Short mmCIF file of C-alpha atoms in Angstrom, two decimals:
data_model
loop_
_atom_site.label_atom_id
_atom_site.label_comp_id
_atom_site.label_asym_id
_atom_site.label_seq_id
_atom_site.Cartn_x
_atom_site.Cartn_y
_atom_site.Cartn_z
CA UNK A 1 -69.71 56.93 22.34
CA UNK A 2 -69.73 53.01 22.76
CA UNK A 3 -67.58 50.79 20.50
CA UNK A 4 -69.95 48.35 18.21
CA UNK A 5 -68.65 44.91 18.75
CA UNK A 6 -67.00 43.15 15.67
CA UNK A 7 -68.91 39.99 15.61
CA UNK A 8 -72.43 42.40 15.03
CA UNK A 9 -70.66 43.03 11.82
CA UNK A 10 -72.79 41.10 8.76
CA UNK A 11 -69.76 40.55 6.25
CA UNK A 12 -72.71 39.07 3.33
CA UNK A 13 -74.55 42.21 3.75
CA UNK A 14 -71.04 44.31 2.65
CA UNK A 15 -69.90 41.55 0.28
CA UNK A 16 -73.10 42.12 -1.30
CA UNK A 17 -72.99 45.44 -1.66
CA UNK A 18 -69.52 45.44 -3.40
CA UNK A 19 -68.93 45.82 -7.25
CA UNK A 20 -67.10 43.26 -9.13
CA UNK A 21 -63.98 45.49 -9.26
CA UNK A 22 -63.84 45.46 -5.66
CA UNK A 23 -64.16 42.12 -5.01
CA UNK A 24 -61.24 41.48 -7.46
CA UNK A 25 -59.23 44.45 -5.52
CA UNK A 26 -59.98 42.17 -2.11
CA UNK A 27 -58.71 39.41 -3.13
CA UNK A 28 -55.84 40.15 -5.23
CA UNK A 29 -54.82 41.74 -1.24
CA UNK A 30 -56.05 38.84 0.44
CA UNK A 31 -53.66 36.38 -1.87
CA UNK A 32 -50.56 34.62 0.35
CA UNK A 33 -48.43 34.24 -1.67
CA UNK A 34 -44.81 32.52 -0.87
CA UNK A 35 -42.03 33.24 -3.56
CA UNK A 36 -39.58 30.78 -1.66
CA UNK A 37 -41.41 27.82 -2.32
CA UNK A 38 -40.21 25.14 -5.05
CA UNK A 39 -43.07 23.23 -4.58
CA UNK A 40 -45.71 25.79 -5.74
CA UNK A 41 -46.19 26.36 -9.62
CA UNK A 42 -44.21 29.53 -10.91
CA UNK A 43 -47.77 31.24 -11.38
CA UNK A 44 -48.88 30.39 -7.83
CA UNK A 45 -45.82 31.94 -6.37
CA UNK A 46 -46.62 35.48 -6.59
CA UNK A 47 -49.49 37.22 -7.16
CA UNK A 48 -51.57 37.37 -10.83
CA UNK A 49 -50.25 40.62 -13.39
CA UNK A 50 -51.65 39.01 -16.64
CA UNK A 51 -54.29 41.42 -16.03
CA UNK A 52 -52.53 44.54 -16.31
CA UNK A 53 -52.74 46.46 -19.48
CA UNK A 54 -49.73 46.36 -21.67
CA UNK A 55 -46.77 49.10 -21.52
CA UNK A 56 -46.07 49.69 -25.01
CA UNK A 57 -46.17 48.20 -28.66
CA UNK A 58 -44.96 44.70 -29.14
CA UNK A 59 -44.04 42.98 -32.11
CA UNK A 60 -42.78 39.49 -31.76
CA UNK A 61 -40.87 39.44 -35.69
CA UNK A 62 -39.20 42.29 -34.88
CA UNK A 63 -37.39 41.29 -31.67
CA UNK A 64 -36.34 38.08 -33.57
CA UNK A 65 -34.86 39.66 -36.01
CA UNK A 66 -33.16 41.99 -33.97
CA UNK A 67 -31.77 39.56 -32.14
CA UNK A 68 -30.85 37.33 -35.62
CA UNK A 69 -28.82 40.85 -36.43
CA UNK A 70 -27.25 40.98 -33.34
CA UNK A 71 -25.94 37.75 -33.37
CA UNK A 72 -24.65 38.05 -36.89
CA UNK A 73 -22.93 41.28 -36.16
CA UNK A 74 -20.83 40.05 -32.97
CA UNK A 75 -16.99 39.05 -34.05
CA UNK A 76 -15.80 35.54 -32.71
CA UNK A 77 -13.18 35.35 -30.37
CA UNK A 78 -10.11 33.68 -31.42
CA UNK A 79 -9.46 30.02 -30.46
CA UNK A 80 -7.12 29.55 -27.07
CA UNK A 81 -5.60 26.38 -28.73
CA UNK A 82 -5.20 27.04 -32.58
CA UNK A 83 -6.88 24.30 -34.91
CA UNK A 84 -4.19 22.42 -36.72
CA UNK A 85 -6.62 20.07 -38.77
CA UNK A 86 -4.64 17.04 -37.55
CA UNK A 87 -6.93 13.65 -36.78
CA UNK A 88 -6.66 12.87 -33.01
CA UNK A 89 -9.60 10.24 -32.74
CA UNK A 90 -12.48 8.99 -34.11
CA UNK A 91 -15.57 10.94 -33.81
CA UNK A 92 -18.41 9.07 -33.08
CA UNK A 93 -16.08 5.79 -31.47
CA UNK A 94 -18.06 5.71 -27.92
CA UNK A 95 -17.31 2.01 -27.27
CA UNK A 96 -14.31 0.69 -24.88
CA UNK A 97 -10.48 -0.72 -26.24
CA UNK A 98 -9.07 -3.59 -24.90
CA UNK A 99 -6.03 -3.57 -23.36
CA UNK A 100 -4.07 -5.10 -26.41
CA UNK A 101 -5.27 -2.71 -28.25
CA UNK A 102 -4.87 -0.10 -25.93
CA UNK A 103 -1.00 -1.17 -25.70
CA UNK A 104 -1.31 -1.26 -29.51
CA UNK A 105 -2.37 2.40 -29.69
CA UNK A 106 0.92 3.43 -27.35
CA UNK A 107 3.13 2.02 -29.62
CA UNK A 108 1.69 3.47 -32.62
CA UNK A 109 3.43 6.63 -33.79
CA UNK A 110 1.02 9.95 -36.00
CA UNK A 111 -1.55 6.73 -36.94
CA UNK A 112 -4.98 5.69 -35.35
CA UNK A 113 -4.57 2.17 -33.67
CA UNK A 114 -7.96 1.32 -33.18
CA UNK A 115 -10.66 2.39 -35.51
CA UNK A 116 -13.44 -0.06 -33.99
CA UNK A 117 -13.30 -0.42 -30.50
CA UNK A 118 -14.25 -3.20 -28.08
CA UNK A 119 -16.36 -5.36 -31.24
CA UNK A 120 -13.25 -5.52 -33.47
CA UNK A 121 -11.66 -8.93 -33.06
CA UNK A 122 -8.62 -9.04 -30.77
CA UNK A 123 -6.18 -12.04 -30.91
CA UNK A 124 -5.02 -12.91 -27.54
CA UNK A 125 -0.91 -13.29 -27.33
CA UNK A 126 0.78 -16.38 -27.71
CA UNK A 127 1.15 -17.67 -23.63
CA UNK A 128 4.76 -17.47 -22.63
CA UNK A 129 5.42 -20.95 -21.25
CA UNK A 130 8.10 -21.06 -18.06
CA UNK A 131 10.19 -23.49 -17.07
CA UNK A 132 9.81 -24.71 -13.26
CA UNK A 133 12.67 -23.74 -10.91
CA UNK A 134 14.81 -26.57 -11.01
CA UNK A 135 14.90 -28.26 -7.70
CA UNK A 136 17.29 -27.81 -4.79
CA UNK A 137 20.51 -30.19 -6.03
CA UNK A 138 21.98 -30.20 -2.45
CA UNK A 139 22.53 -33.71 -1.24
CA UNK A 140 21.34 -34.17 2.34
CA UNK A 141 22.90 -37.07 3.13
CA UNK A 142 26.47 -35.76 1.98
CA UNK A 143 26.09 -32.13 3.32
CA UNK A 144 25.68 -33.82 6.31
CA UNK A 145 28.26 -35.65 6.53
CA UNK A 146 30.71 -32.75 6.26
CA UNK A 147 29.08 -30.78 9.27
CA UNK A 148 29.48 -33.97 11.21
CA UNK A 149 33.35 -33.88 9.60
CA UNK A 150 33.31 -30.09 10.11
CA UNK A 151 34.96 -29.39 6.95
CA UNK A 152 36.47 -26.25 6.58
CA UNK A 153 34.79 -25.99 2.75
CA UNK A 154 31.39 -25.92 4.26
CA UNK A 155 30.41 -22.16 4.73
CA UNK A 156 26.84 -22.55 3.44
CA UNK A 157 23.84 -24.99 3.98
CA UNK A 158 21.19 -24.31 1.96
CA UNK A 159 17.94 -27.34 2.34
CA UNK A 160 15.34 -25.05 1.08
CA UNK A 161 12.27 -26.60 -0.56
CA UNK A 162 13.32 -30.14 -0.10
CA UNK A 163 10.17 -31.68 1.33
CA UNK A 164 11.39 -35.15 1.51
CA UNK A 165 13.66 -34.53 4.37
CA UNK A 166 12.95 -36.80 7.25
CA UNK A 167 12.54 -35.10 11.00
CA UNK A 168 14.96 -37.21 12.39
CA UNK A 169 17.49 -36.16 9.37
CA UNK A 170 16.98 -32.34 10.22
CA UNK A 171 17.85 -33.04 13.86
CA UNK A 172 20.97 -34.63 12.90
CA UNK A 173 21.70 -32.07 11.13
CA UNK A 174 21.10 -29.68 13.96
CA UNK A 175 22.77 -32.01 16.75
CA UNK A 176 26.03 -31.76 14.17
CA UNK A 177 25.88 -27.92 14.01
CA UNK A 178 26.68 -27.64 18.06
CA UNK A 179 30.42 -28.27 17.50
CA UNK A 180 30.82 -27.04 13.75
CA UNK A 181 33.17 -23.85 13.40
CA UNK A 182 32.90 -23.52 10.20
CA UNK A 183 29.06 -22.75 9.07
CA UNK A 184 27.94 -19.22 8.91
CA UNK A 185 24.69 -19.59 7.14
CA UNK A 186 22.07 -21.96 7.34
CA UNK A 187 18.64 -22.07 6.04
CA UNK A 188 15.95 -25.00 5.88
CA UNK A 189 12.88 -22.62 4.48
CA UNK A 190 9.71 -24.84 3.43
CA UNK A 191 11.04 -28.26 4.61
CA UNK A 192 8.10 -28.75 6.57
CA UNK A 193 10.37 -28.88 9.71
CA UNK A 194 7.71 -28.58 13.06
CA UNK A 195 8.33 -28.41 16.76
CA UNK A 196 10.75 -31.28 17.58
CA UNK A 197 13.33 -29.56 15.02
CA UNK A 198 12.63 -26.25 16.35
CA UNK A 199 13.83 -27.50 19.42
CA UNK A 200 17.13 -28.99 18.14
CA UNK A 201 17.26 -25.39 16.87
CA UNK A 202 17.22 -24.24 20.39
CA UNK A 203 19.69 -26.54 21.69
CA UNK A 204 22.38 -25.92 18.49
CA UNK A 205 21.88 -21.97 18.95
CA UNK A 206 22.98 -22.59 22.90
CA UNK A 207 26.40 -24.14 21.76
CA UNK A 208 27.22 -22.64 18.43
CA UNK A 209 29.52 -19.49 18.02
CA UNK A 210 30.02 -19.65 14.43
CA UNK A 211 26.60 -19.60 12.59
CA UNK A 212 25.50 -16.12 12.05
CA UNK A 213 22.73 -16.33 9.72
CA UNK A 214 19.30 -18.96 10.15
CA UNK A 215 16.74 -19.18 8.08
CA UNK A 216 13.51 -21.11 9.57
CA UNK A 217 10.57 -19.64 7.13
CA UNK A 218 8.09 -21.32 5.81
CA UNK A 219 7.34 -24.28 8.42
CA UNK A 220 5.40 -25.95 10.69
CA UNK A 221 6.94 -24.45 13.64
CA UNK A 222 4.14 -23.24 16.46
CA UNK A 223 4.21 -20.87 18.98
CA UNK A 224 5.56 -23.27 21.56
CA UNK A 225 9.00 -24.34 19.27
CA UNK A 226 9.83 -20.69 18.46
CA UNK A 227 9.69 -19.70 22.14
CA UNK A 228 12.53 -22.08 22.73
CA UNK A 229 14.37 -20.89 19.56
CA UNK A 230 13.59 -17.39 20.82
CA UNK A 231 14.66 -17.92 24.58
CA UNK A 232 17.65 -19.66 23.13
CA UNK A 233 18.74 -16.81 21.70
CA UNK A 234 19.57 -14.70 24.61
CA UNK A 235 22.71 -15.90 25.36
CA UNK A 236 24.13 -16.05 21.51
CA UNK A 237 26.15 -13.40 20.33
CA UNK A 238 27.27 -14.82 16.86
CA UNK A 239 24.00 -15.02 15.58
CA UNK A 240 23.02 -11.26 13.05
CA UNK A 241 20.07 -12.72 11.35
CA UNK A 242 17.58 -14.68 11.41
CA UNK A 243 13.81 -15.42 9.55
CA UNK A 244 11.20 -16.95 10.98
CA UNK A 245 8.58 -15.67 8.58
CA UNK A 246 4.98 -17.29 7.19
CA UNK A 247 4.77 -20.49 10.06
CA UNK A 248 1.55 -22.84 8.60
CA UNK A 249 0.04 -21.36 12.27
CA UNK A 250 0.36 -17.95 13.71
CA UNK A 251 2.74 -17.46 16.59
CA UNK A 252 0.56 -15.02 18.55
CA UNK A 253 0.45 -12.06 20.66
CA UNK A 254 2.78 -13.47 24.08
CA UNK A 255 5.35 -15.34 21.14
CA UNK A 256 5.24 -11.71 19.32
CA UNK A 257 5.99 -10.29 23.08
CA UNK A 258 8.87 -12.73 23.56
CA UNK A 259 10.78 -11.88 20.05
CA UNK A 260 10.62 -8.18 20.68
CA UNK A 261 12.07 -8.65 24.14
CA UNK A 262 14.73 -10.43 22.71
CA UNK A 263 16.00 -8.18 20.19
CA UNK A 264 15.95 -5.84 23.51
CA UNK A 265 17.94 -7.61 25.22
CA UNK A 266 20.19 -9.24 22.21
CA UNK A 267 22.20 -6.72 20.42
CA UNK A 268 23.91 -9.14 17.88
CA UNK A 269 20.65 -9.35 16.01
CA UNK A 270 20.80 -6.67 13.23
CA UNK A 271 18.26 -8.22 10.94
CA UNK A 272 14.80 -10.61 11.50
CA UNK A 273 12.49 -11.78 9.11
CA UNK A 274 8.80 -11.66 10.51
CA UNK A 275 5.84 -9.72 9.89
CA UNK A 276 4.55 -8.78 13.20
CA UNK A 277 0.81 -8.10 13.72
CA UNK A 278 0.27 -6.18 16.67
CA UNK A 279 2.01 -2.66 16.90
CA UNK A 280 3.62 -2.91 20.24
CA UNK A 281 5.95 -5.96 19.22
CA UNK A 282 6.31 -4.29 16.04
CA UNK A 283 7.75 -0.58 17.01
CA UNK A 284 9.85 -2.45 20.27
CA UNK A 285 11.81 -5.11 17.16
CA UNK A 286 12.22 -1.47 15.21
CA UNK A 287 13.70 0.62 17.80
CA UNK A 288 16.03 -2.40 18.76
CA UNK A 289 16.63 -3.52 15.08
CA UNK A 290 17.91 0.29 14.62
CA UNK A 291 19.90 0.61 17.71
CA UNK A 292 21.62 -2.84 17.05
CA UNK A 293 22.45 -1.77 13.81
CA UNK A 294 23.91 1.34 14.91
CA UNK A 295 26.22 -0.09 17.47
CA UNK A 296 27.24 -2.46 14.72
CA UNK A 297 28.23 0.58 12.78
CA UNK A 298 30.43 2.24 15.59
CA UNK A 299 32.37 -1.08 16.08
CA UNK A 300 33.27 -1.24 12.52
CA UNK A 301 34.26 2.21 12.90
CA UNK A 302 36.02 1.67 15.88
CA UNK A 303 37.92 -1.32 14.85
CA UNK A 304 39.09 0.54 10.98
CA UNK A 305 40.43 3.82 13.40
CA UNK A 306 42.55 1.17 15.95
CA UNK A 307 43.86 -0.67 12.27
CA UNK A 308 44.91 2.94 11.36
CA UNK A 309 46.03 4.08 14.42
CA UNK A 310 48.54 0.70 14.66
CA UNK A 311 49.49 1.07 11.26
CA UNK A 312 51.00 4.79 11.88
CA UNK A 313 52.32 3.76 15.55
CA UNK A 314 53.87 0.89 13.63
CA UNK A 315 55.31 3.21 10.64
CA UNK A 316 56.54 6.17 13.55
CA UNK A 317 58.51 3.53 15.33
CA UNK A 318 59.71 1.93 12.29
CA UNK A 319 60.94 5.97 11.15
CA UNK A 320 62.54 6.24 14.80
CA UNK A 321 64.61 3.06 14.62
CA UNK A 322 66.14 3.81 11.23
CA UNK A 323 66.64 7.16 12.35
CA UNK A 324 68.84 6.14 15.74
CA UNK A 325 71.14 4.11 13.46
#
């Protein structure tokens, strides 16, 4: 028996011959239908039951007021956070506070600050006028003169913020702090001292073994004058701090380089003033910061057990001799 071959197949000569129920059977099965798909319509989504005859009775009153009884019948549950009828805020106040009245409203105690918001009229406080720092009363010219004289009164030189100071005046000063014993802290912050005092710096750090604090900040020092002060450094051992801090131009990466390979090498140092900018320099001048501190700590440890230990020795042989007479 031989196969007939599809295409001979006339599909207007069946279509025709269907009933009107049938064609609506075909293509309610021909539908594709995708139920996924957020694009489509809900009624395009799956395939059309509005034509299917209904189930049972329906009444539409009926289920509402069902539902009204329902509703009417179910208890409330109680409140998590019991209503106290206390005021807390405005309802209905949706516009911002500013902060005086914001500050107001802290300092208020079971009353409402602010009943207005933003659009109520705020007077500003009355401005808090400051007095300028006086200026620095130290008188160059006589201070000086008694580090030339190396008085023995002179512990402290503080110049700070005196920006009238002539160059040649702060290398004076410098030149006279090579032989001075008596100076332990010295400070010239904002004095707009540059690279010629930097290196009278240099030179007085290479003869001085009394000064043990400097204070440089605040200049017009450049990378060239602090490498001098830096490499002058080495060889002091009487110097424990120093700031060199906020220079009107930055020292740079090889200057960074140099400072922390001085603290390295320079264990007197126990405390700088500088903000470096690359992390290299910056965790070297830590870990020697931290182990010049610490030796710092055994010597004074070291030198309060020998006071103790000469004090007994000193008390045992005093308790010997009184005891052989």
């Amino acid at each position: 028996m031989s196969k007939s071959d599809p295409r001979d197949i006339d599909e207007d000569a069946i279509l025709k011959g269907m009933s009107p129920e049938e064609i609506d059977a075909l293509e309610y099965e021909l539908l594709e239908m995708d139920p996924e798909n957020a694009i489509l319509p809900a009624g395009y989504r799956q395939r059309d039951q509005t034509k299917k005859s209904p189930t049972g009775a329906f009444d539409r009153d009926a289920l509402l007021d069902h539902l009204e009884k329902t509703a009417l019948e179910h208890e409330d549950r109680d409140d998590l956070v019991p209503f106290t009828g206390e005021k807390k805020a405005i309802l209905g106040m949706y516009t911002l506070m500013s902060n005086k009245q914001y500050y107001d409203a802290l300092g208020t105690t079971g009353t409402i600050a602010n009943t207005e918001g933003i659009n109520s009229v705020v007077k500003p406080d009355a401005f808090k006028i400051f007095p300028d720092e006086p200026p620095n009363p130290t008188n160059v010219e006589e201070t000086l003169q008694q580090i030339q004289e190396n008085d023995s009164s002179l512990f402290e030189v503080n110049l700070n913020n005196i920006k009238d100071i002539p160059i040649p005046t702060l290398k004076e000063i410098f030149e006279a702090m090579k032989g001075n014993t008596h100076v332990e802290s010295l400070s010239i912050a904002a004095t707009r001292s540059n690279d010629p005092v930097a290196y009278s710096v240099a030179e007085m750090l290479q003869e001085n073994t009394t000064l043990q604090s400097l204070n440089i900040e605040s200049n017009f020092i450049t990378c060239e004058g602090m490498n001098a002060i830096v490499k002058a450094m080495a060889n002091n051992t009487t110097l424990t701090e120093i700031k060199i801090d906020n220079q009107r131009q930055k020292l740079g990466d090889s200057c960074e380089m140099e400072i922390a390979t001085m603290l390295e090498n320079n264990s007197s140092i126990v405390k700088i003033g500088y903000h470096f900018t690359q992390q290299g320099p910056r965790a070297r001048a830590a870990i020697a910061i931290t182990r010049n501190n610490d030796m710092s700590e055994c010597l004074e440890n070291a030198c309060v057990l020998s006071s103790t230990e000469s004090k007994m020795r000193q008390e045992w042989s005093n308790k010997i001799v009184l005891s052989s007479r």
